[in-house]
PDB file of C-alpha atoms in Angstrom:
ATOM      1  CA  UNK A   1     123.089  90.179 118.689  1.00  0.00           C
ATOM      2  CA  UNK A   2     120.615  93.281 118.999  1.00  0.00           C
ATOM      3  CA  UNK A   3     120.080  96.006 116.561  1.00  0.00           C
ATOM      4  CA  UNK A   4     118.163  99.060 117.168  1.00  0.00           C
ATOM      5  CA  UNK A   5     117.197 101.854 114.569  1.00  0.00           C
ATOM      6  CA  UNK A   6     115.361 105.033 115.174  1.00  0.00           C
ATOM      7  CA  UNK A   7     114.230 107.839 113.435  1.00  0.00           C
ATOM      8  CA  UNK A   8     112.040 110.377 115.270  1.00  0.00           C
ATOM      9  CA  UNK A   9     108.615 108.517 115.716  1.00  0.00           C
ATOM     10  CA  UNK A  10     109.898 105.266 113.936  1.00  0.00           C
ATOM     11  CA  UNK A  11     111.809 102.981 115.934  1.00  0.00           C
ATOM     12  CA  UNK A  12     113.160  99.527 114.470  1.00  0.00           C
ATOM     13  CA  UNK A  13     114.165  96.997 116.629  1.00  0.00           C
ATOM     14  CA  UNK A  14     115.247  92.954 115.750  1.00  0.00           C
ATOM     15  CA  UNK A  15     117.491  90.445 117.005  1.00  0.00           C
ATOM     16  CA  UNK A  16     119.214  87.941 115.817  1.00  0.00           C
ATOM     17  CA  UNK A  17     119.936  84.620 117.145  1.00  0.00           C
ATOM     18  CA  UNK A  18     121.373  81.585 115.271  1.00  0.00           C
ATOM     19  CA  UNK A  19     118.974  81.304 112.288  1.00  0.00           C
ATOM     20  CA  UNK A  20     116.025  82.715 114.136  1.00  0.00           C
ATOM     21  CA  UNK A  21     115.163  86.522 113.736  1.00  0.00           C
ATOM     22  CA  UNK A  22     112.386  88.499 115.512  1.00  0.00           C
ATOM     23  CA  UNK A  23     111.606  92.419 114.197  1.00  0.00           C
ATOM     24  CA  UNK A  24     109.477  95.148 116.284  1.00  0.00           C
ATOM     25  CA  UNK A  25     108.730  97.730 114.706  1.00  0.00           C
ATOM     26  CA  UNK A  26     106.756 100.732 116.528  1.00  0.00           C
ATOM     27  CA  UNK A  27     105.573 103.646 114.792  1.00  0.00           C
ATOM     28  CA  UNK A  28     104.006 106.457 117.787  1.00  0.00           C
ATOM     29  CA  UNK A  29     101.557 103.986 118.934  1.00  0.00           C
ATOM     30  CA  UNK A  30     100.891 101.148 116.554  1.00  0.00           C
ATOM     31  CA  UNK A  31     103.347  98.334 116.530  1.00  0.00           C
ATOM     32  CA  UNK A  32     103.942  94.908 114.229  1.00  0.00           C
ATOM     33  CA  UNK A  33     105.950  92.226 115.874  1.00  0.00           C
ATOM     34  CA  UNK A  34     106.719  89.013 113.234  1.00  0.00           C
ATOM     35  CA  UNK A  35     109.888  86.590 113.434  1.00  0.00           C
ATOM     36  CA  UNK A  36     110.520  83.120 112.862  1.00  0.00           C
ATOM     37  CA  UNK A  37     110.047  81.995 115.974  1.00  0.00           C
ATOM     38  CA  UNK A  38     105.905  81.900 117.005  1.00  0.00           C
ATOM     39  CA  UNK A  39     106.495  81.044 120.519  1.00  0.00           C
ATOM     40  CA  UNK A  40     109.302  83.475 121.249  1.00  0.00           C
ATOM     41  CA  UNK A  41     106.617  86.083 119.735  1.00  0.00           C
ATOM     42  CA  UNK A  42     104.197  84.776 122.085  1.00  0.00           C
ATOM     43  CA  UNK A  43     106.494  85.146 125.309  1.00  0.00           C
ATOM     44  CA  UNK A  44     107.313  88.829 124.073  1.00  0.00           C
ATOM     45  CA  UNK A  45     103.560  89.834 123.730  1.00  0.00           C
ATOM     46  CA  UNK A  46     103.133  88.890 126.887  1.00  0.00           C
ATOM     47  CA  UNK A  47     105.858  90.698 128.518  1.00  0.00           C
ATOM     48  CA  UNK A  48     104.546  93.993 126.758  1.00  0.00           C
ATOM     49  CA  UNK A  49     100.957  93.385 127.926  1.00  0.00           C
ATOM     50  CA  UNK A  50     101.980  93.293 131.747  1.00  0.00           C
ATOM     51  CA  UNK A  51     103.772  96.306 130.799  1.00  0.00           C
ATOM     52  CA  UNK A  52     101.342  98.480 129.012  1.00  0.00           C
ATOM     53  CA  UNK A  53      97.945  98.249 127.688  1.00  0.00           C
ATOM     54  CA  UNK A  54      97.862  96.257 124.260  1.00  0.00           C
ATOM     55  CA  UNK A  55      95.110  95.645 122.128  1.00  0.00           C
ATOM     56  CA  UNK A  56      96.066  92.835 120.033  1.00  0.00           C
ATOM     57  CA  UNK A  57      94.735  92.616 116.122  1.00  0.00           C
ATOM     58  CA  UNK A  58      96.019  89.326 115.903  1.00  0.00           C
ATOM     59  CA  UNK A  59      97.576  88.772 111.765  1.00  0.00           C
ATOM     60  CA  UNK A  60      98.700  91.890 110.180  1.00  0.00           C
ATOM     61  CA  UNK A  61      96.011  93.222 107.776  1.00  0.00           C
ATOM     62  CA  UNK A  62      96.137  97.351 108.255  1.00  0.00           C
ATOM     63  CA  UNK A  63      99.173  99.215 109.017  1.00  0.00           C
ATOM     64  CA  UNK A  64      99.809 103.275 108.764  1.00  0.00           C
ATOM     65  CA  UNK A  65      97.528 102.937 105.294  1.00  0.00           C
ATOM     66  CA  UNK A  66      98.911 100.126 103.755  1.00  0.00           C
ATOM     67  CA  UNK A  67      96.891  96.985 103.619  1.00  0.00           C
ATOM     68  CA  UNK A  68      98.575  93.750 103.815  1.00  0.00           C
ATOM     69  CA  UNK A  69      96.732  90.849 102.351  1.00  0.00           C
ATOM     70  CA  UNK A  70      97.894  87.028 102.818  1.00  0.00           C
ATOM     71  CA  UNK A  71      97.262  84.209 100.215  1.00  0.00           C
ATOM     72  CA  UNK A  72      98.578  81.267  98.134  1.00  0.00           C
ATOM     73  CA  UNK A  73     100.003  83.631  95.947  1.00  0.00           C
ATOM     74  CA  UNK A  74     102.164  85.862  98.473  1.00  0.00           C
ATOM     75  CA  UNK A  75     101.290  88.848 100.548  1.00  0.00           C
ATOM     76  CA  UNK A  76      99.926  91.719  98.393  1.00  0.00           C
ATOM     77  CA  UNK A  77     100.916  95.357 100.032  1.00  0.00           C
ATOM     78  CA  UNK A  78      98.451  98.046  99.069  1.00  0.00           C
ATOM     79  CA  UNK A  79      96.836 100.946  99.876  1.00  0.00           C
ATOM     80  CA  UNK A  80      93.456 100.617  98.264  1.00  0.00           C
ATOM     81  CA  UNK A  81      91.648 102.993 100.925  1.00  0.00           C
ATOM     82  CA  UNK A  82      93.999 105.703 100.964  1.00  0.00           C
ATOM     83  CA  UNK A  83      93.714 106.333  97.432  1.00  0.00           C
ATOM     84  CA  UNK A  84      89.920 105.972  97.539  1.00  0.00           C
ATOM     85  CA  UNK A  85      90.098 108.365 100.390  1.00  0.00           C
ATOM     86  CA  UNK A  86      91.985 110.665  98.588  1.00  0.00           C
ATOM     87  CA  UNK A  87      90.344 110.874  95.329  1.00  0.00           C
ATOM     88  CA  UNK A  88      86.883 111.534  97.643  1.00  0.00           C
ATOM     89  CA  UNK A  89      88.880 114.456  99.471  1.00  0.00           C
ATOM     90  CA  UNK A  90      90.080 115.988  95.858  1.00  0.00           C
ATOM     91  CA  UNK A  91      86.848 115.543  94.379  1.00  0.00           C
ATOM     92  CA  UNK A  92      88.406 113.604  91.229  1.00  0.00           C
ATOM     93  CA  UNK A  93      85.473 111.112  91.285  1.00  0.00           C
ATOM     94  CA  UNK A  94      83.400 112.507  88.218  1.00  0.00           C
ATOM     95  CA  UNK A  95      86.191 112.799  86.128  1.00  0.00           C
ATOM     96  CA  UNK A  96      87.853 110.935  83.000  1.00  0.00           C
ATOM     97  CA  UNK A  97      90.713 108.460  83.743  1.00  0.00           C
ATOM     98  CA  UNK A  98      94.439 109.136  82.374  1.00  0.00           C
ATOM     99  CA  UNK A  99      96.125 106.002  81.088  1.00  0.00           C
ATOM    100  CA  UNK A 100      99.589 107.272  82.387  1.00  0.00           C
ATOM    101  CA  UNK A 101     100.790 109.283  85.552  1.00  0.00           C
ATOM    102  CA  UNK A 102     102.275 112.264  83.624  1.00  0.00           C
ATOM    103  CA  UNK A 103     102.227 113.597  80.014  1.00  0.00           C
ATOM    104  CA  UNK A 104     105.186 111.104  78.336  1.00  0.00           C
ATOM    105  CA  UNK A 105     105.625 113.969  75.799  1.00  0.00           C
ATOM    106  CA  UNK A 106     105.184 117.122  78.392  1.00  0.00           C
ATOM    107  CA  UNK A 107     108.320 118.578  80.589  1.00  0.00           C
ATOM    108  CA  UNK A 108     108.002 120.303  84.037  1.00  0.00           C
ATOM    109  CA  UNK A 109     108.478 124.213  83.574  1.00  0.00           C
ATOM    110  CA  UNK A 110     108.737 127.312  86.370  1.00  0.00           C
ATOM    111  CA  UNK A 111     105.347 127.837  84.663  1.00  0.00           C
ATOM    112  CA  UNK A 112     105.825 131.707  85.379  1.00  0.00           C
ATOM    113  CA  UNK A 113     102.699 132.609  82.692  1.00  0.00           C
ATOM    114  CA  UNK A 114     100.831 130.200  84.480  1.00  0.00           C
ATOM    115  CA  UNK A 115      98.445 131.412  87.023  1.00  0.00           C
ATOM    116  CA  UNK A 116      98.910 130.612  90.874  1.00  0.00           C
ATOM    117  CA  UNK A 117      97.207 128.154  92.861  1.00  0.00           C
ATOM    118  CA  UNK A 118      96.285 127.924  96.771  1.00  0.00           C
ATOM    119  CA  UNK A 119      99.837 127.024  98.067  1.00  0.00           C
ATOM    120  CA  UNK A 120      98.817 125.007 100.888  1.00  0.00           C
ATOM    121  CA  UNK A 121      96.311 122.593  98.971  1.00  0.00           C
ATOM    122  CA  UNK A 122      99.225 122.000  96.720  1.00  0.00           C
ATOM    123  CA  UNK A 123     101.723 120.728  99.336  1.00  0.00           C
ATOM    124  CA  UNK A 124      99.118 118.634 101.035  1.00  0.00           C
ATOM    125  CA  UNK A 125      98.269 116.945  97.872  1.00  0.00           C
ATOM    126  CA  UNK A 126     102.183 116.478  96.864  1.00  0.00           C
ATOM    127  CA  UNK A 127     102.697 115.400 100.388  1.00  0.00           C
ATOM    128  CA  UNK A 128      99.984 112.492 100.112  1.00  0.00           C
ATOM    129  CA  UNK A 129     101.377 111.450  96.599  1.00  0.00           C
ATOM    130  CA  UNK A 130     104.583 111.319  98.058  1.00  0.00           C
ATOM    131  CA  UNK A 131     102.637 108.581 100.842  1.00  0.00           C
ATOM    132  CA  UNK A 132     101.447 107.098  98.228  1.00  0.00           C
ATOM    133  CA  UNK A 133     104.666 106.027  96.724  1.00  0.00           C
ATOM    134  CA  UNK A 134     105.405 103.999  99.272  1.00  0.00           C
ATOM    135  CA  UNK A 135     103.347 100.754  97.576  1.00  0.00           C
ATOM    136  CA  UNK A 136     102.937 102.653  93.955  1.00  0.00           C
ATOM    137  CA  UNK A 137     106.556 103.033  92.988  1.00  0.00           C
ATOM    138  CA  UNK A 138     104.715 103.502  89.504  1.00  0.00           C
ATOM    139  CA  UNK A 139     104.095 107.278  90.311  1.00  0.00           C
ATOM    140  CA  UNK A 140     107.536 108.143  92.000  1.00  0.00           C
ATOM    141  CA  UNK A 141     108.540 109.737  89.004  1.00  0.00           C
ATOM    142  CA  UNK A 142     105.778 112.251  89.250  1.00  0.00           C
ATOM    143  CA  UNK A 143     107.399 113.483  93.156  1.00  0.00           C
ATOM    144  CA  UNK A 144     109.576 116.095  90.856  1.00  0.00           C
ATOM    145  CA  UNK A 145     106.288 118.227  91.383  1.00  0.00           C
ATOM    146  CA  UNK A 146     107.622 118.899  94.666  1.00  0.00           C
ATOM    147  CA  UNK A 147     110.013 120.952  93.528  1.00  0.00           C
ATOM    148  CA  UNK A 148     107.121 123.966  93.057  1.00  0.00           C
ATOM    149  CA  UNK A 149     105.611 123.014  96.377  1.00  0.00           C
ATOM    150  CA  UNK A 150     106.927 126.789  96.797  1.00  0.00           C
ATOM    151  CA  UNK A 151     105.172 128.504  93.938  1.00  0.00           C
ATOM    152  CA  UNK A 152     102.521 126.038  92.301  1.00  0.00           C
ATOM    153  CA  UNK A 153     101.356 127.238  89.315  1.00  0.00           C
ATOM    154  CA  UNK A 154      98.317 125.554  87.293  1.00  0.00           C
ATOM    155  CA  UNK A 155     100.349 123.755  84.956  1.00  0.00           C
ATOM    156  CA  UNK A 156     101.489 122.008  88.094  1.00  0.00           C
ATOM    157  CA  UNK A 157      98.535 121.854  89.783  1.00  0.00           C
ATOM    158  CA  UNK A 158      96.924 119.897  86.251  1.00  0.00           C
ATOM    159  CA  UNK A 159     100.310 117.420  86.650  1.00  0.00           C
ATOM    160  CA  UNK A 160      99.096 116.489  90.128  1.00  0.00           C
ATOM    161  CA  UNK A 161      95.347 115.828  88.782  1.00  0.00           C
ATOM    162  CA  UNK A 162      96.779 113.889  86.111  1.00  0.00           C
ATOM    163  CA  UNK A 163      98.300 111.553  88.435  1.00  0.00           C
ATOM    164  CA  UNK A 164      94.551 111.311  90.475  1.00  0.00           C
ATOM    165  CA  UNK A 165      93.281 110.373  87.518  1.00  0.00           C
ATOM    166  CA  UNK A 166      95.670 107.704  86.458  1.00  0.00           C
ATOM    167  CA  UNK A 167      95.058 106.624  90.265  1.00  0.00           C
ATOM    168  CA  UNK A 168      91.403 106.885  89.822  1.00  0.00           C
ATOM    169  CA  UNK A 169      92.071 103.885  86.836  1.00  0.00           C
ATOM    170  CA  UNK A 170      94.275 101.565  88.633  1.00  0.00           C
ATOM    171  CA  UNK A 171      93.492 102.080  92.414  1.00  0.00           C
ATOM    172  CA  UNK A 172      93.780  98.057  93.198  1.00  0.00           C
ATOM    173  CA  UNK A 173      97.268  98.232  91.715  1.00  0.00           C
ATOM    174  CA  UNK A 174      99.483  96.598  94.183  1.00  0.00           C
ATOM    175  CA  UNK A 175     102.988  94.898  95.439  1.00  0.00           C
ATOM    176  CA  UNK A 176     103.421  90.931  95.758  1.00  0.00           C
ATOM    177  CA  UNK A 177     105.934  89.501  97.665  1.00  0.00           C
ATOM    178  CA  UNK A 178     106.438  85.471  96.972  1.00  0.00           C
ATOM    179  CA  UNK A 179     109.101  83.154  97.131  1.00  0.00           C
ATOM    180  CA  UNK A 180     111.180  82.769  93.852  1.00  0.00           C
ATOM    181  CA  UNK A 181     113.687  79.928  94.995  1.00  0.00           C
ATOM    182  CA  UNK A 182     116.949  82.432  94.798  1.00  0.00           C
ATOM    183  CA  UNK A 183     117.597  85.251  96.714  1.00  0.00           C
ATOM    184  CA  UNK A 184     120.002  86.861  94.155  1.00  0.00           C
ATOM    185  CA  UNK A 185     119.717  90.736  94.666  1.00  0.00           C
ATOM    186  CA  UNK A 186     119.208  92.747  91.548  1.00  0.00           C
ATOM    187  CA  UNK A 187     119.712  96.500  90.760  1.00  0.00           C
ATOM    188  CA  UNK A 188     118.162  98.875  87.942  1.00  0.00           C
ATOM    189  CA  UNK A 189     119.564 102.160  87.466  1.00  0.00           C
ATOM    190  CA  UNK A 190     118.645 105.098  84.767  1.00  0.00           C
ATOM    191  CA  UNK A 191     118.756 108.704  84.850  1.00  0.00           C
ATOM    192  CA  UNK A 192     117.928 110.671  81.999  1.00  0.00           C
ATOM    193  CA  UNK A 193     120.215 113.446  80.540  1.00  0.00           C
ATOM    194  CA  UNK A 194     119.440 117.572  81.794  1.00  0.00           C
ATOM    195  CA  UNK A 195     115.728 116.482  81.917  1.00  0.00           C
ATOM    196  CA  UNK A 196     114.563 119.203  83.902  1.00  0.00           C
ATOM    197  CA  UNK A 197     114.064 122.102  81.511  1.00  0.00           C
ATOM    198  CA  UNK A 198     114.504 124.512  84.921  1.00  0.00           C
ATOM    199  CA  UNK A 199     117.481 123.814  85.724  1.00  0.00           C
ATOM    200  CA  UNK A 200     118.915 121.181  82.978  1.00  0.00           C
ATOM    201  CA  UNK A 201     120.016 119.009  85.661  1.00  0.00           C
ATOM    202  CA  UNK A 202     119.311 115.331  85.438  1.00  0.00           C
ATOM    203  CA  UNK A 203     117.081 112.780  87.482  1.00  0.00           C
ATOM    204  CA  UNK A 204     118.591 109.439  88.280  1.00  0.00           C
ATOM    205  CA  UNK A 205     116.207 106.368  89.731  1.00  0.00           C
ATOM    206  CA  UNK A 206     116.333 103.142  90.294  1.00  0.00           C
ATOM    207  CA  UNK A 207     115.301 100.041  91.913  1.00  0.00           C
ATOM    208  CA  UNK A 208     116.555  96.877  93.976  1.00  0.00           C
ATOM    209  CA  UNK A 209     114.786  92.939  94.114  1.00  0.00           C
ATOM    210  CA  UNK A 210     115.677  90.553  96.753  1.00  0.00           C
ATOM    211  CA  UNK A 211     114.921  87.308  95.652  1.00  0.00           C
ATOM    212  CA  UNK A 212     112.676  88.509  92.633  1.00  0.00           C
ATOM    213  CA  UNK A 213     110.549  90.691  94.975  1.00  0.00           C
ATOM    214  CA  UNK A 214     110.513  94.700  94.691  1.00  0.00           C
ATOM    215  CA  UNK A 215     112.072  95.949  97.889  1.00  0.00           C
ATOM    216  CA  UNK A 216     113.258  99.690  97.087  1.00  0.00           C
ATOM    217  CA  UNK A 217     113.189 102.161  94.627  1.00  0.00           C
ATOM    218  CA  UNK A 218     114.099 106.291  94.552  1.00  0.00           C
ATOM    219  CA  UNK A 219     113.813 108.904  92.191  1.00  0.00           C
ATOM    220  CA  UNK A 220     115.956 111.973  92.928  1.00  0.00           C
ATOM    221  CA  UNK A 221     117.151 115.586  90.922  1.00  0.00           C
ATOM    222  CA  UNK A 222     120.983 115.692  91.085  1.00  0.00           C
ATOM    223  CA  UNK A 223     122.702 118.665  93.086  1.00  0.00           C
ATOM    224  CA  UNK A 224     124.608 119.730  90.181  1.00  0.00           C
ATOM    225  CA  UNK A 225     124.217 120.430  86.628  1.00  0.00           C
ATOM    226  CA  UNK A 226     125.655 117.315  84.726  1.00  0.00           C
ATOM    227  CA  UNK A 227     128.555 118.415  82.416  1.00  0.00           C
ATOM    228  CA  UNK A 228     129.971 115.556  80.994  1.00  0.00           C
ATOM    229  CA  UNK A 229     128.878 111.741  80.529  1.00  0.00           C
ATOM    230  CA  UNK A 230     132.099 110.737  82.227  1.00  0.00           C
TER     231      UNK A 230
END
């Protein structure tokens, strides 16, 4: 049985075969092929080389910024050198550290008595954060400073430095996947009530664990204004 999945420059494609499974996944130009089956991965590699032009990296170490590291322990995901890069490119090298991503006793606000920043250095630094979240599910919360991606103020703009700096203190912070001996699947939900002093609506998040191990989370602004706890 074959299964494809695509998504502009992402395509997703694994089959299935009694108990064996093989995944390709291609991204523009880079590609990871893994499965079960080492000589069946073997016998597809090189069917794509006489096809195209393939340089081979052998194990998986670097993909799309995320480093993947293999041990005893379990494979650590990380992206270690994107958030040096990124503190380097924001200049957020000489300053103090910040023992939390945001303020735990500060809200979000229009911030119209704040002054303006440069718009398009504020989107590109949301944008990367947003990245970012992708192996640091610890700062997703902090992606509701997209929402003035359209008219960043400074009070925003601080938010987003306060996040660097929490980044600057933890930057080897990472994911580990390892075997647990289930594979029970888990689900935490919260969502706190009219958070968002803006609009009073409410954020809900939450996260899912196959077998013990991490493998989604989301943090998202409902449409509507929340009336009622029903």
């Amino acid at each position: 049985m074959d299964y494809r999945q695509s998504n502009g420059d992402h395509t997703l494609f694994f089959k299935h075969f009694r108990n064996e499974i093989s995944i390709l996944l291609v991204y523009v130009d880079d590609m990871i092929l893994t499965g079960d089956d080492l000589l069946k991965i073997e016998m597809l590699n090189d069917k794509l080389s006489a096809c195209f032009k393939i340089k081979r990296l052998e194990n998986l170490k670097y993909f799309l910024g995320i480093e993947i590291a293999d041990s005893r322990c379990g494979i650590f995901l990380s992206q270690l050198k994107y958030i040096l890069n990124l503190l380097k490119q924001t200049e957020t090298s000489g300053n103090k550290l910040a023992t939390t991503p945001i303020d735990p006793d500060g809200k979000l606000v229009q911030g119209e008595d704040s002054p303006p920043v440069d718009r398009g250095r504020y989107q590109r630094l949301i944008g990367k954060l947003i990245y970012l979240s992708h192996t640091r599910p610890n700062i997703t919360y902090t992606i509701r400073l997209s929402q003035f991606i359209h008219d960043p103020r400074e009070v925003h703009n601080a938010a987003a430095r306060r996040v660097l700096l929490y980044l600057k203190g933890t930057p080897s912070y990472n994911l580990l996947f390892r075997p647990h001996g289930h594979t029970n699947v888990e689900i935490f939900i919260d969502v706190d009530y009219a958070g968002s002093i803006v609009d009073k609506r409410s954020t809900s998040r939450y996260c899912s664990f196959l077998g013990g191990n991490l493998i989604t989370w989301h943090n998202k602004k409902q449409l509507v204004v929340s009336r009622s706890s029903a």
